[in-house]
Short mmCIF file of C-alpha atoms in Angstrom, two decimals:
data_model
loop_
_atom_site.label_atom_id
_atom_site.label_comp_id
_atom_site.label_asym_id
_atom_site.label_seq_id
_atom_site.Cartn_x
_atom_site.Cartn_y
_atom_site.Cartn_z
CA MET A 26 -0.18 0.12 -0.43
CA GLN A 27 1.57 3.40 -1.03
CA THR A 28 2.02 5.97 1.66
CA LEU A 29 2.38 9.37 0.97
CA LYS A 30 3.40 12.06 3.76
CA PRO A 31 0.50 14.64 4.67
CA LEU A 32 2.08 17.69 2.78
CA ILE A 33 2.87 15.50 -0.27
CA PHE A 34 -0.22 14.14 0.16
CA LEU A 35 -2.14 17.74 -0.67
CA ALA A 36 0.26 18.86 -3.08
CA ILE A 37 -0.72 16.28 -4.84
CA ILE A 38 -3.99 16.28 -4.71
CA SER A 39 -3.96 20.10 -5.43
CA VAL A 40 -2.11 19.60 -8.50
CA LEU A 41 -3.83 16.92 -9.75
CA CYS A 42 -7.08 18.58 -9.42
CA SER A 43 -6.38 20.59 -12.35
CA SER A 44 -5.75 18.16 -14.74
CA SER A 45 -8.75 16.28 -16.89
CA TYR A 46 -9.50 13.49 -14.50
CA CYS A 47 -11.38 15.70 -12.32
CA GLN A 48 -13.33 16.48 -15.30
CA ARG A 49 -16.64 18.58 -14.94
CA SER A 50 -19.99 16.86 -14.65
CA LYS A 51 -23.08 17.05 -17.24
CA THR A 52 -25.31 15.99 -14.15
CA SER A 53 -28.85 17.66 -13.42
CA THR A 54 -29.52 19.40 -10.37
CA GLN A 55 -32.63 16.52 -9.94
CA ILE A 56 -31.01 13.26 -8.46
CA THR A 57 -32.08 10.63 -11.49
CA ALA A 58 -31.00 7.40 -12.56
CA GLN A 59 -29.14 8.59 -15.17
CA ASP A 60 -26.93 11.15 -13.43
CA LEU A 61 -26.37 8.05 -10.76
CA LYS A 62 -25.20 6.56 -13.62
CA GLU A 63 -22.59 8.65 -14.96
CA ARG A 64 -20.91 9.46 -11.60
CA MET A 65 -21.13 5.60 -11.06
CA ASN A 66 -19.03 5.28 -14.08
CA ILE A 67 -16.73 7.57 -12.43
CA LEU A 68 -16.33 6.30 -9.12
CA ALA A 69 -16.47 2.08 -10.35
CA SER A 70 -13.95 2.67 -13.06
CA ASP A 71 -10.95 0.91 -13.60
CA SER A 72 -8.63 4.11 -13.44
CA LEU A 73 -9.53 4.39 -9.79
CA ALA A 74 -8.68 0.72 -9.72
CA GLY A 75 -11.02 -0.14 -6.27
CA ARG A 76 -10.21 3.03 -4.20
CA LEU A 77 -8.45 1.32 -1.25
CA THR A 78 -7.48 4.22 1.76
CA GLY A 79 -4.13 5.49 0.71
CA ALA A 80 -3.42 3.80 -2.14
CA PRO A 81 -3.75 6.31 -5.52
CA GLY A 82 -6.64 5.06 -6.73
CA CYS A 83 -8.21 6.71 -3.52
CA GLU A 84 -6.50 10.43 -3.97
CA LYS A 85 -8.12 10.02 -7.65
CA ALA A 86 -11.62 9.65 -5.98
CA ALA A 87 -11.19 12.61 -3.51
CA ARG A 88 -9.75 14.43 -5.91
CA TYR A 89 -13.64 14.02 -8.10
CA ILE A 90 -15.46 14.03 -5.04
CA ALA A 91 -13.38 17.44 -3.90
CA SER A 92 -13.86 18.77 -7.57
CA GLU A 93 -17.75 18.06 -7.72
CA PHE A 94 -18.07 19.66 -4.01
CA LYS A 95 -16.60 23.30 -5.72
CA ARG A 96 -18.61 23.09 -8.84
CA ILE A 97 -21.93 22.88 -7.21
CA GLY A 98 -21.33 25.78 -4.55
CA LEU A 99 -20.15 23.92 -1.35
CA THR A 100 -17.93 25.43 0.73
CA PRO A 101 -14.76 24.42 2.42
CA LEU A 102 -14.49 24.78 6.21
CA ASP A 103 -10.95 23.81 6.40
CA GLN A 104 -8.76 26.97 7.65
CA GLU A 105 -6.48 26.68 4.57
CA LYS A 106 -10.28 26.55 2.38
CA SER A 107 -9.17 22.85 1.36
CA TYR A 108 -12.07 20.52 1.43
CA TYR A 109 -9.74 17.63 2.91
CA GLN A 110 -9.81 16.52 6.37
CA ASN A 111 -6.48 14.92 6.51
CA TYR A 112 -5.64 11.98 9.37
CA GLU A 113 -3.38 9.21 9.00
CA PHE A 114 -4.03 5.47 10.80
CA SER A 115 -1.64 2.65 11.84
CA GLU A 116 -1.63 -0.88 9.96
CA LYS A 117 -0.15 -2.06 13.06
CA THR A 118 -3.78 -2.20 13.93
CA PHE A 119 -4.12 -4.87 11.65
CA ASP A 120 -0.30 -6.66 11.27
CA SER A 121 1.52 -6.34 13.79
CA THR A 122 4.93 -6.31 12.01
CA LYS A 123 3.64 -3.19 9.53
CA MET A 124 5.02 0.34 11.69
CA GLU A 125 4.17 2.51 8.43
CA LYS A 126 0.96 4.68 9.13
CA THR A 127 -1.45 5.15 5.99
CA HIS A 128 -2.16 8.89 5.44
CA ALA A 129 -6.03 9.43 4.03
CA ALA A 130 -7.97 12.38 3.93
CA ASN A 131 -12.67 12.43 4.40
CA VAL A 132 -13.63 15.32 1.50
CA ILE A 133 -16.19 17.45 3.72
CA GLY A 134 -18.56 20.18 1.96
CA PHE A 135 -20.99 22.63 3.70
CA LEU A 136 -24.07 24.80 3.19
CA GLN A 137 -25.33 26.99 5.43
CA GLY A 138 -28.63 27.55 6.21
CA ASN A 139 -30.45 30.72 6.50
CA ASP A 140 -32.88 30.77 9.55
CA LYS A 141 -31.16 32.91 11.90
CA LYS A 142 -31.70 30.98 14.84
CA LEU A 143 -31.12 27.03 13.52
CA ARG A 144 -28.24 28.23 10.94
CA ASP A 145 -25.72 27.23 13.73
CA GLU A 146 -27.23 23.51 13.68
CA VAL A 147 -26.14 20.74 11.24
CA VAL A 148 -27.17 17.96 10.01
CA ILE A 149 -24.48 15.78 8.42
CA ILE A 150 -24.99 13.62 5.28
CA GLY A 151 -22.07 10.82 4.66
CA ALA A 152 -21.39 8.11 2.62
CA HIS A 153 -17.80 6.42 2.72
CA TYR A 154 -15.87 6.46 -0.69
CA ASP A 155 -12.51 3.92 -0.04
CA HIS A 156 -13.10 0.60 -0.99
CA LEU A 157 -10.89 -2.81 -1.28
CA GLY A 158 -8.11 -2.17 -4.22
CA MET A 159 -6.98 -5.27 -4.84
CA GLY A 160 -8.89 -7.63 -2.59
CA GLY A 161 -6.78 -8.50 0.45
CA ARG A 162 -7.39 -9.08 3.89
CA ASN A 163 -11.52 -8.08 3.68
CA ALA A 164 -12.28 -9.90 1.02
CA LEU A 165 -14.93 -12.79 0.25
CA ASP A 166 -12.95 -14.01 -2.29
CA THR A 167 -9.75 -14.84 -3.24
CA VAL A 168 -9.02 -13.91 -6.66
CA LYS A 169 -6.58 -10.84 -7.11
CA ALA A 170 -8.18 -8.26 -9.09
CA ILE A 171 -9.68 -4.90 -9.17
CA HIS A 172 -12.63 -4.73 -6.19
CA TYR A 173 -14.60 -2.37 -7.94
CA GLY A 174 -17.16 -1.66 -5.21
CA ALA A 175 -19.38 -0.12 -6.72
CA ASP A 176 -22.59 -0.82 -4.64
CA ASP A 177 -20.11 -0.65 -1.74
CA ASN A 178 -20.00 2.20 -1.78
CA ALA A 179 -20.01 3.89 -4.66
CA SER A 180 -23.62 3.97 -4.35
CA GLY A 181 -23.79 6.12 -1.14
CA THR A 182 -21.27 8.35 -2.53
CA VAL A 183 -22.51 8.91 -5.87
CA GLY A 184 -25.83 9.36 -3.95
CA LEU A 185 -24.07 12.16 -1.73
CA LEU A 186 -23.10 13.92 -4.78
CA GLU A 187 -26.25 14.05 -6.14
CA LEU A 188 -27.72 15.06 -2.75
CA ALA A 189 -25.48 17.65 -2.62
CA GLU A 190 -26.02 19.36 -5.98
CA TYR A 191 -29.58 19.45 -5.52
CA TYR A 192 -29.54 21.71 -2.21
CA SER A 193 -26.76 23.68 -3.30
CA LYS A 194 -29.97 25.06 -5.72
CA ASN A 195 -32.41 24.88 -3.73
CA LYS A 196 -30.31 26.32 -0.29
CA LYS A 197 -33.15 29.30 -0.29
CA ASN A 198 -35.09 26.58 1.31
CA LEU A 199 -32.66 24.93 3.67
CA ARG A 200 -33.29 26.11 7.66
CA ARG A 201 -30.37 24.21 9.34
CA SER A 202 -26.83 23.72 7.33
CA LEU A 203 -26.00 20.40 6.14
CA LEU A 204 -22.80 18.98 6.41
CA PHE A 205 -21.58 16.54 3.26
CA ILE A 206 -18.53 13.97 4.96
CA SER A 207 -17.16 11.73 1.99
CA PHE A 208 -15.58 9.34 4.50
CA SER A 209 -12.18 7.29 3.31
CA GLY A 210 -10.64 4.50 6.33
CA GLU A 211 -14.13 3.16 6.61
CA GLU A 212 -13.41 -0.54 5.39
CA GLU A 213 -10.09 -0.45 7.13
CA GLY A 214 -11.96 -0.18 10.72
CA LEU A 215 -14.20 3.54 10.29
CA PHE A 216 -10.93 5.45 10.77
CA GLY A 217 -12.53 8.03 8.47
CA SER A 218 -15.23 8.89 11.21
CA ILE A 219 -13.73 8.53 14.00
CA ASN A 220 -11.27 11.04 13.13
CA TYR A 221 -14.39 12.96 12.21
CA ALA A 222 -15.55 12.75 14.97
CA LYS A 223 -12.69 13.08 17.27
CA ASN A 224 -11.70 16.89 15.72
CA PRO A 225 -15.06 18.33 14.34
CA LEU A 226 -15.05 21.22 12.35
CA LEU A 227 -18.65 22.38 13.52
CA PRO A 228 -19.02 21.63 17.53
CA LEU A 229 -20.91 17.88 17.39
CA GLU A 230 -23.28 19.50 20.17
CA LYS A 231 -24.26 21.45 17.01
CA THR A 232 -25.17 18.08 15.36
CA GLN A 233 -29.19 17.58 15.02
CA ALA A 234 -28.66 14.07 13.38
CA MET A 235 -26.17 11.85 11.10
CA ILE A 236 -27.57 10.30 8.18
CA ASN A 237 -25.60 7.61 6.86
CA MET A 238 -25.95 5.76 3.41
CA ASP A 239 -23.78 2.41 2.86
CA MET A 240 -24.69 0.15 0.31
CA ILE A 241 -27.86 1.54 -1.25
CA GLY A 242 -27.43 0.42 -5.10
CA ARG A 243 -28.71 -3.04 -5.12
CA LEU A 244 -32.42 -2.83 -4.15
CA LYS A 245 -34.12 -5.84 -4.35
CA ASP A 246 -37.94 -6.71 -3.76
CA SER A 247 -38.81 -3.20 -3.11
CA ILE A 248 -36.44 -3.93 0.82
CA LEU A 249 -35.36 -1.11 1.90
CA ILE A 250 -33.25 -1.53 5.76
CA ILE A 251 -33.06 1.70 7.88
CA GLU A 252 -31.05 1.13 11.13
CA GLY A 253 -30.28 3.28 13.63
CA MET A 254 -34.44 3.65 14.59
CA GLY A 255 -34.06 3.24 18.21
CA SER A 256 -31.15 6.30 18.28
CA SER A 257 -33.79 8.71 18.92
CA PRO A 258 -38.01 8.44 19.71
CA TYR A 259 -38.49 10.88 16.64
CA TRP A 260 -37.86 8.40 13.73
CA LYS A 261 -40.62 6.57 14.17
CA GLN A 262 -42.90 9.73 14.00
CA LEU A 263 -40.62 10.76 10.98
CA MET A 264 -40.56 7.96 8.99
CA ASP A 265 -44.52 7.10 9.69
CA SER A 266 -45.13 10.70 7.94
CA LEU A 267 -42.86 10.16 5.18
CA LYS A 268 -44.83 8.01 2.08
CA HIS A 269 -43.20 5.02 1.17
CA ASP A 270 -45.49 3.00 0.21
CA ASN A 271 -42.78 1.54 -2.68
CA PHE A 272 -40.74 -0.03 0.21
CA VAL A 273 -41.18 -2.75 1.67
CA MET A 274 -39.72 -0.71 4.98
CA ARG A 275 -37.30 -3.14 7.52
CA TYR A 276 -36.70 -1.63 10.50
CA LYS A 277 -33.33 -2.06 12.86
CA PRO A 278 -33.26 -0.45 16.53
CA ASP A 279 -29.36 -0.20 16.30
CA GLY A 280 -27.27 2.82 16.57
CA VAL A 281 -23.90 0.21 16.17
CA GLY A 282 -24.04 -1.03 12.92
CA PRO A 283 -20.63 -1.96 10.10
CA SER A 284 -20.66 1.73 8.96
CA ASP A 285 -19.95 4.99 9.85
CA HIS A 286 -23.03 6.75 11.55
CA SER A 287 -21.64 4.24 14.58
CA SER A 288 -18.67 7.01 15.18
CA PHE A 289 -21.53 9.31 15.56
CA TYR A 290 -24.18 7.37 17.65
CA ARG A 291 -20.87 7.18 19.92
CA LYS A 292 -21.21 10.56 20.05
CA ASN A 293 -24.53 10.59 21.75
CA ILE A 294 -26.06 12.12 18.04
CA PRO A 295 -29.14 10.28 16.38
CA VAL A 296 -28.38 8.11 13.48
CA ILE A 297 -30.11 6.86 10.17
CA PHE A 298 -28.71 4.51 8.29
CA TYR A 299 -30.03 3.92 4.53
CA PHE A 300 -29.12 0.05 3.50
CA THR A 301 -30.70 -1.93 0.66
CA GLY A 302 -28.91 -4.98 1.92
CA LEU A 303 -26.08 -7.81 1.46
CA HIS A 304 -25.89 -10.06 -1.92
CA LYS A 305 -23.44 -12.42 -3.31
CA ASP A 306 -20.98 -10.10 -5.13
CA TYR A 307 -20.33 -8.24 -1.45
CA HIS A 308 -16.53 -7.86 -1.13
CA LYS A 309 -16.13 -9.32 -4.27
CA ALA A 310 -14.25 -8.42 -7.48
CA THR A 311 -17.80 -9.18 -8.95
CA ASP A 312 -19.58 -5.99 -7.31
CA THR A 313 -19.56 -4.17 -10.47
CA LYS A 314 -21.80 -0.76 -11.98
CA ASP A 315 -23.89 -3.00 -14.07
CA LYS A 316 -24.87 -4.88 -11.41
CA VAL A 317 -26.85 -1.11 -9.93
CA ASN A 318 -30.17 -0.57 -9.92
CA TYR A 319 -30.27 3.05 -10.66
CA GLU A 320 -33.69 3.31 -10.42
CA GLY A 321 -33.97 1.76 -7.35
CA GLU A 322 -30.99 3.94 -5.93
CA ALA A 323 -32.72 7.03 -7.24
CA ALA A 324 -36.38 5.83 -5.52
CA VAL A 325 -34.02 5.20 -2.43
CA LEU A 326 -32.86 9.02 -2.71
CA ASP A 327 -35.93 10.76 -3.46
CA LEU A 328 -37.00 9.22 0.16
CA VAL A 329 -33.66 10.20 2.14
CA LYS A 330 -34.22 13.80 0.94
CA ARG A 331 -37.26 14.32 1.84
CA SER A 332 -36.02 12.77 5.48
CA ILE A 333 -33.81 15.42 5.28
CA ASP A 334 -35.98 17.88 4.46
CA ALA A 335 -37.81 17.05 7.99
CA ILE A 336 -34.85 17.02 9.73
CA GLN A 337 -33.08 20.21 8.97
CA SER A 338 -36.48 22.20 9.14
CA LYS A 339 -37.88 20.37 12.84
CA PRO A 340 -37.94 23.93 14.87
CA ASP A 341 -36.98 21.61 17.75
CA ARG A 342 -33.80 19.49 18.53
CA ILE A 343 -34.24 15.72 17.87
CA PRO A 344 -33.79 13.90 21.26
CA PHE A 345 -30.94 11.24 21.33
CA THR A 346 -31.48 7.99 22.88
CA LEU A 347 -29.57 4.86 23.65
CA VAL A 348 -30.39 2.01 22.15
CA PRO A 349 -30.91 -1.30 24.68
CA GLU A 350 -27.53 -3.38 25.09
CA ASP A 351 -28.88 -6.49 23.80
CA THR A 352 -29.24 -4.85 20.35
CA THR A 353 -26.21 -3.25 19.95
CA LYS A 354 -22.99 -4.81 21.91
CA LYS A 355 -24.08 -8.67 21.20
CA SER A 356 -22.65 -8.38 17.39
CA THR A 357 -18.84 -7.91 18.50
CA ASN A 358 -18.47 -10.39 21.27
CA PHE A 359 -17.38 -13.36 20.01
CA LYS A 360 -14.18 -15.04 18.68
CA VAL A 361 -15.42 -18.01 16.41
CA TYR A 362 -15.65 -18.05 12.64
CA VAL A 363 -18.72 -19.43 10.77
CA GLY A 364 -18.49 -17.65 7.13
CA GLY A 365 -22.52 -17.36 6.69
CA VAL A 366 -23.17 -13.69 5.60
CA PRO A 367 -26.15 -12.75 7.42
CA ASP A 368 -29.26 -11.23 5.00
CA TYR A 369 -30.29 -8.53 6.90
CA GLY A 370 -33.53 -7.77 5.03
CA TYR A 371 -34.77 -10.40 6.34
CA ASP A 372 -38.06 -10.38 8.56
CA GLY A 373 -39.21 -14.01 9.86
CA GLU A 374 -37.86 -15.70 12.69
CA GLY A 375 -34.24 -17.36 12.44
CA LEU A 376 -30.81 -15.89 11.14
CA LYS A 377 -30.98 -16.46 7.22
CA ILE A 378 -27.60 -16.61 5.06
CA SER A 379 -28.03 -14.76 2.31
CA ASP A 380 -24.43 -16.15 1.13
CA ILE A 381 -21.68 -18.37 2.24
CA THR A 382 -17.35 -17.57 1.80
CA PRO A 383 -15.49 -19.90 0.11
CA GLY A 384 -13.47 -22.24 1.92
CA SER A 385 -14.68 -21.15 4.99
CA PRO A 386 -16.31 -23.38 8.02
CA ALA A 387 -19.70 -22.98 6.92
CA ALA A 388 -18.94 -24.28 3.26
CA LYS A 389 -16.97 -26.92 4.06
CA ALA A 390 -19.72 -28.39 6.91
CA GLY A 391 -22.05 -27.56 3.90
CA LEU A 392 -24.50 -25.12 5.17
CA LYS A 393 -25.59 -23.13 2.04
CA ALA A 394 -26.88 -19.67 1.12
CA GLU A 395 -30.86 -19.26 1.78
CA ASP A 396 -30.80 -21.51 4.78
CA ILE A 397 -32.63 -20.11 8.04
CA VAL A 398 -30.62 -21.04 11.07
CA ILE A 399 -32.97 -21.69 14.03
CA LYS A 400 -31.06 -23.28 16.95
CA PHE A 401 -27.14 -23.49 17.70
CA ALA A 402 -26.14 -26.27 19.56
CA ASP A 403 -28.98 -25.35 22.38
CA ILE A 404 -29.75 -22.19 21.87
CA GLU A 405 -32.67 -21.51 20.10
CA ILE A 406 -32.13 -18.73 17.37
CA LYS A 407 -35.14 -15.97 17.05
CA ASN A 408 -33.07 -13.20 15.09
CA ILE A 409 -29.13 -12.12 14.57
CA TYR A 410 -28.72 -10.80 17.88
CA ASP A 411 -29.48 -13.95 19.15
CA TYR A 412 -27.38 -15.84 16.83
CA THR A 413 -24.50 -13.41 17.67
CA ALA A 414 -24.86 -13.77 21.30
CA ALA A 415 -24.71 -17.33 20.93
CA LEU A 416 -21.19 -17.02 19.19
CA GLY A 417 -19.62 -15.79 21.96
CA LYS A 418 -20.43 -18.82 23.67
CA PHE A 419 -18.01 -20.72 21.75
CA LYS A 420 -13.93 -20.77 21.06
CA PRO A 421 -12.47 -21.63 17.41
CA ASP A 422 -12.45 -25.76 16.84
CA ASP A 423 -15.25 -25.97 18.63
CA ILE A 424 -18.19 -28.95 16.49
CA VAL A 425 -21.42 -26.92 16.93
CA ASP A 426 -24.79 -28.56 15.68
CA PHE A 427 -26.59 -26.20 13.75
CA LYS A 428 -29.73 -26.86 12.61
CA VAL A 429 -31.39 -24.67 9.49
CA LYS A 430 -34.38 -24.79 7.75
CA ARG A 431 -33.37 -25.64 3.84
CA GLY A 432 -37.29 -25.12 2.11
CA LYS A 433 -39.30 -27.20 3.34
CA GLU A 434 -36.34 -29.69 5.35
CA ILE A 435 -35.01 -29.18 8.59
CA LEU A 436 -31.57 -30.27 8.72
CA VAL A 437 -28.85 -30.89 11.58
CA ILE A 438 -25.33 -29.76 10.23
CA ALA A 439 -21.95 -29.86 12.44
CA VAL A 440 -19.97 -27.09 11.68
CA LYS A 441 -16.24 -27.08 13.30
CA LEU A 442 -15.64 -22.84 14.37
CA GLY A 443 -12.85 -21.05 13.31
CA THR A 444 -11.27 -18.05 14.25
CA ARG A 445 -12.73 -14.74 13.71
CA SER A 446 -9.94 -12.04 12.76
CA SER A 447 -9.45 -8.75 10.87
CA ALA A 448 -10.35 -10.54 7.67
CA HIS A 449 -13.45 -11.35 9.29
#
């Protein structure tokens, strides 16, 4: 992985952002499937080489995002009038043999509200723009090839840019201010959002809410998952007030989850996380732009926009609530690895598996995609929280019976548990 000293990193971005790569977009001021596709053609292209944080392809993506922020009229908040918030993180977190640090940047643009009483408050709209580069540690395949990350998370990034352009052209209607943040370092451990939460450019106590978009490009069967619902009692009221008959809504209470909203929830900020679910191409080289449902994403963004409209114009502050521990903390308290990817859109009893990682304990034992886990050893599994809590009771190399529904059959499959690492 290429690393750059901070000043060199800034210099390269400054020089190359004047190049032809940071082209002017032909997008309209409305949110359309065609605009999303045009932006996706850039962010999920060969030339960005999978946007690995700290690598040249990710820097190209940062330049493109910054050039778009400038073109559409967002204001930089950095004292040097830069759209970049530079930071670094240690590779030693994942590999004790590595001593070097990776230099990275969040890309941040600002739109000021017009209400004298509310414009000092801000709504953060976020999406991470990094991915896995050529694969490696976090990939769920073994091929060394560009991992395009079209859904994860070019989809959220193009959505953020579309929303930024829309609100820039309609800013006279803004009461609160909007802060658009495109994070890097998410795939390595939420480093970009953690850095912003520790070093905010605007006071966190003035932040009304954080709206996160991660993997919103593969809408299927109209299922839209919204996490963070337990972080404020207002969210249920908000969602009930919005017309969303064209979606099958799946509400999740979690404030802590596998994306950047977690960093803000931990700072007592209400969060909403929009997500269209995992799929068989997740963290694989096959997550390509041709598989994105652009019409579906445009529909998701229309709902996101309407939720932003309500949040930024709400006359009073949104209250924050902690989500009960049993839905937010169990999921990380285990050391074993199975290799079945959960179906987060499943709303029935048990844990439905959406995909099986090749070579994993699940694959070796014969578990299959679409299996529904209903019992783990002697523990009844009603939902994903029961499952992750059950995992915490076992250790690597234990052999555990999985009781699963497979179609109309009930099967018992013995699985030898593997070791959970940063790759899982």
